[in-house]
Each structure stands twice: as C-alpha cells, then as structure tokens.
mmCIF file of C-alpha atoms in Angstrom:
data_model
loop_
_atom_site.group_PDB
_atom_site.id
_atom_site.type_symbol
_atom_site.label_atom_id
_atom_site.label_comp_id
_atom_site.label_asym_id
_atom_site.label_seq_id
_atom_site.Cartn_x
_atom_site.Cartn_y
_atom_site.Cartn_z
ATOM 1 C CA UNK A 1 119.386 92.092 65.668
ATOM 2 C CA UNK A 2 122.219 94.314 65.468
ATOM 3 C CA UNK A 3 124.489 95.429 68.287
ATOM 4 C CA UNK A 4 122.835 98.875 68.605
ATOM 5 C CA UNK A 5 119.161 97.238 69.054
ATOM 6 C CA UNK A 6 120.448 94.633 71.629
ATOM 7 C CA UNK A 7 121.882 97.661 73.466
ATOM 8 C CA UNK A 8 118.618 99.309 73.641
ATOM 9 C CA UNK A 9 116.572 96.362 74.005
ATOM 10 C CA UNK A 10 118.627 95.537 77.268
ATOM 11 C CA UNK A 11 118.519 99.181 78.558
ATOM 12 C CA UNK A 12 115.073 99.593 78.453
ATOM 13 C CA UNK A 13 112.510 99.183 81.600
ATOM 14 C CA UNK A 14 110.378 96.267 81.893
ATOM 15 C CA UNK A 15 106.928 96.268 80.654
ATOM 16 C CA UNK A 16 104.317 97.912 82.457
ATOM 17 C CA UNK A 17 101.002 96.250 82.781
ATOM 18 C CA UNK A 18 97.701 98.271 83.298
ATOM 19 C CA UNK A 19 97.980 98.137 86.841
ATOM 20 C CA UNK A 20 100.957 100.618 86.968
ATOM 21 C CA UNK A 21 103.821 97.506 88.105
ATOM 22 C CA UNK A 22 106.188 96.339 86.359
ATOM 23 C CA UNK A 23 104.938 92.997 85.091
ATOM 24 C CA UNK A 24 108.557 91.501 85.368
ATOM 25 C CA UNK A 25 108.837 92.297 89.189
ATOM 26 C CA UNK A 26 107.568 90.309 91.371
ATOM 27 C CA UNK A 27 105.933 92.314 94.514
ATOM 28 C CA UNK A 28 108.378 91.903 97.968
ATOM 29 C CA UNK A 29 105.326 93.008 100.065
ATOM 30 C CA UNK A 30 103.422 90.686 101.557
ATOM 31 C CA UNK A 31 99.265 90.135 100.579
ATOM 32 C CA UNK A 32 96.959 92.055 102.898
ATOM 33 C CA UNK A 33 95.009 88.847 102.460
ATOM 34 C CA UNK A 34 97.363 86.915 104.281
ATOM 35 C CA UNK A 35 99.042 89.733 106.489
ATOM 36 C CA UNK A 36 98.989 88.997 110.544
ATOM 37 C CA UNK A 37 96.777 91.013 112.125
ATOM 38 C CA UNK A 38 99.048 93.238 114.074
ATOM 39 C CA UNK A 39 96.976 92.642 117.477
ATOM 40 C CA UNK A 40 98.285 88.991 116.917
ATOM 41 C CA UNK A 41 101.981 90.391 116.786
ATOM 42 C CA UNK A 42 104.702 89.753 119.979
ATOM 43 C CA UNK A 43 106.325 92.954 120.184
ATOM 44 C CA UNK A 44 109.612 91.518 118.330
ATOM 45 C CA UNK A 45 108.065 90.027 115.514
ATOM 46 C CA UNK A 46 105.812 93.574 114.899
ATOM 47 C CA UNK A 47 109.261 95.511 115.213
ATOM 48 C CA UNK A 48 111.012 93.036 112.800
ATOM 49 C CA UNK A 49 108.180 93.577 110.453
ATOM 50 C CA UNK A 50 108.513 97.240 110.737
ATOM 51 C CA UNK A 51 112.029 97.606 110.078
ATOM 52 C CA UNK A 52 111.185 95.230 106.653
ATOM 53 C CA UNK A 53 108.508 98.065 105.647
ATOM 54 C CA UNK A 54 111.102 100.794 106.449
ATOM 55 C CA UNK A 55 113.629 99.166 104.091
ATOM 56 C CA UNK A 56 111.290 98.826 101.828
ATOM 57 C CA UNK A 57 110.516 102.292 101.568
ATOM 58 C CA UNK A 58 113.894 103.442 101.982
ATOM 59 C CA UNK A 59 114.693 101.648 98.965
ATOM 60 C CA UNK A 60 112.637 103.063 96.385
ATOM 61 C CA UNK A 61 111.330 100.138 95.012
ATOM 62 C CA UNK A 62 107.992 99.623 95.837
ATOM 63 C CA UNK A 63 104.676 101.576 93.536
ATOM 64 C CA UNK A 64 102.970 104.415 94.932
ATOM 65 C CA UNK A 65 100.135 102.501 95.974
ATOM 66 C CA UNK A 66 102.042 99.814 97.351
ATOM 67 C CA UNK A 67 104.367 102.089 99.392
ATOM 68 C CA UNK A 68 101.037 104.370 100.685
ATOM 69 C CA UNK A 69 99.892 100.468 102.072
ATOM 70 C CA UNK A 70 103.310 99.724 103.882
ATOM 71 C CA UNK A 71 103.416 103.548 105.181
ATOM 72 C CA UNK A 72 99.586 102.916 106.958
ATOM 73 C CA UNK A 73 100.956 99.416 108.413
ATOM 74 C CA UNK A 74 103.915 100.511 109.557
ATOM 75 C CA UNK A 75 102.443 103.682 110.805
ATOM 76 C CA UNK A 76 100.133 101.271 112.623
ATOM 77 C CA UNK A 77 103.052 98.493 113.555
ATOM 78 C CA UNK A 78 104.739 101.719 115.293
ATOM 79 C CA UNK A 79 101.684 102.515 116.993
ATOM 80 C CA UNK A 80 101.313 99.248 118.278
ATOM 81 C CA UNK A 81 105.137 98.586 119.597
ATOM 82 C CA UNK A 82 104.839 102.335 121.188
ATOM 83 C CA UNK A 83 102.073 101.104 123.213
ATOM 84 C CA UNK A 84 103.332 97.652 124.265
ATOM 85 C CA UNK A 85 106.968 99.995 125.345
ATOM 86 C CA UNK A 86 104.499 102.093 127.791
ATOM 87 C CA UNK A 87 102.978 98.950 128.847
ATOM 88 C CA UNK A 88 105.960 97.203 129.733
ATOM 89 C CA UNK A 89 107.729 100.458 131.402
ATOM 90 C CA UNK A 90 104.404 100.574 133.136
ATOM 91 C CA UNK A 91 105.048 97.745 134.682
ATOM 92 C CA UNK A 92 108.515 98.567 135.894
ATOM 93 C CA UNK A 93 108.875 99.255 139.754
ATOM 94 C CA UNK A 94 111.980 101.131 141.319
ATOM 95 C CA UNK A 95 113.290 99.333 144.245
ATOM 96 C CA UNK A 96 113.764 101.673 147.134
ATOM 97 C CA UNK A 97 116.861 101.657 149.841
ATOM 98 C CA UNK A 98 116.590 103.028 153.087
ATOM 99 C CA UNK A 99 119.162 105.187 154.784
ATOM 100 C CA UNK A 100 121.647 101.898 155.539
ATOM 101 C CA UNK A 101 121.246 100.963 151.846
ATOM 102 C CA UNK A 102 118.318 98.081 152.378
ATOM 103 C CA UNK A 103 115.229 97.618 150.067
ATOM 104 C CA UNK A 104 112.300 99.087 151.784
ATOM 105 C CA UNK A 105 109.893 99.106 149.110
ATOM 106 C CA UNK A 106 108.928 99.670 145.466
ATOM 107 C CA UNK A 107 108.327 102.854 143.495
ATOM 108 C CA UNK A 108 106.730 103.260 140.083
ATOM 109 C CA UNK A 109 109.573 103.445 137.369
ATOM 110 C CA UNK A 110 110.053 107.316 136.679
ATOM 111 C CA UNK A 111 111.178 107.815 133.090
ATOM 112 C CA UNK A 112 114.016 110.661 132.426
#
C-alpha cells in the first residue's frame, strides 16, 4: 500500500454497522437491562449518575438514539434529586430566639 492509501485508510471513520454505531466503539452508556432503577438511587449516587449523562451529552459522542435514552434518564434522575432536595428542606426547622437571644421554639425552614 502506498503512502497516499495508508493516509486515507487511517483518516477515514470506522465502519458503520446497520444499527447506525460505529462498530469499532464500544458504547460508554450503561444497558437499560442492567440500569438501577432510579427509586433505588441515594440522592448522591443519582446526582453522580447525572452529571455522567450530562458529560456524556456534552461531549458529542454518543448516537442519536443513545443520547435521546440518557436525555429521558437524566431528565428523570433530575426529577428525582429535585424531589428528594424539597424533601430534605422540608424537613428543615428554623430555631427561634426570644427577645434575650434563647431558643423558644422551631419554625418551618423558609426558603429565600
């Protein structure tokens, strides 16, 4: 092969197979098959997976198809942390002081 072919040979894409991916790289999202549910998720370990799908995206590397999938997780893993945040600020009480500066009760946390 001469220099010229090599050149092009090395410049080119990988193959794509009839799926649409490029058979040469391998997918970095996980299988729904084996995905945690994300009702299972602590709060940490939904908002670590979220920030994975968000770099994801934000590269550019994943198919349509595959980046449509980690958009509706995501979308759902944001959902999910945005309701255990208004659970947990829920939960937060105020501590009241009197006129001489001494706790006299408890208050519902006030956001803002």
């Amino acid at each position: 092969m001469n220099d010229t072919a090599e050149a092009l040979r090395l410049a080119s894409p990988p193959p794509v197979s009839h799926s649409g991916t490029m058979d040469s790289m391998p997918s970095a999202a996980p299988d729904t098959a084996t995905e945690t549910p994300i009702d299972d998720l602590s709060f940490e370990a939904a908002l670590k997976e979220l920030e994975r799908i968000v770099g994801r995206l934000e590269s550019g590397d994943a198919t349509l198809d595959e980046s449509i999938r980690l958009y509706e997780r995501g979308d759902r893993l944001r959902a999910r942390c945005a309701e255990r945040l208004d659970a947990a600020q829920a939960r937060i009480e105020a501590i009241r002081l009197d006129a001489s500066g001494n706790p006299a009760g408890t208050r519902p946390f006030a956001a803002g």
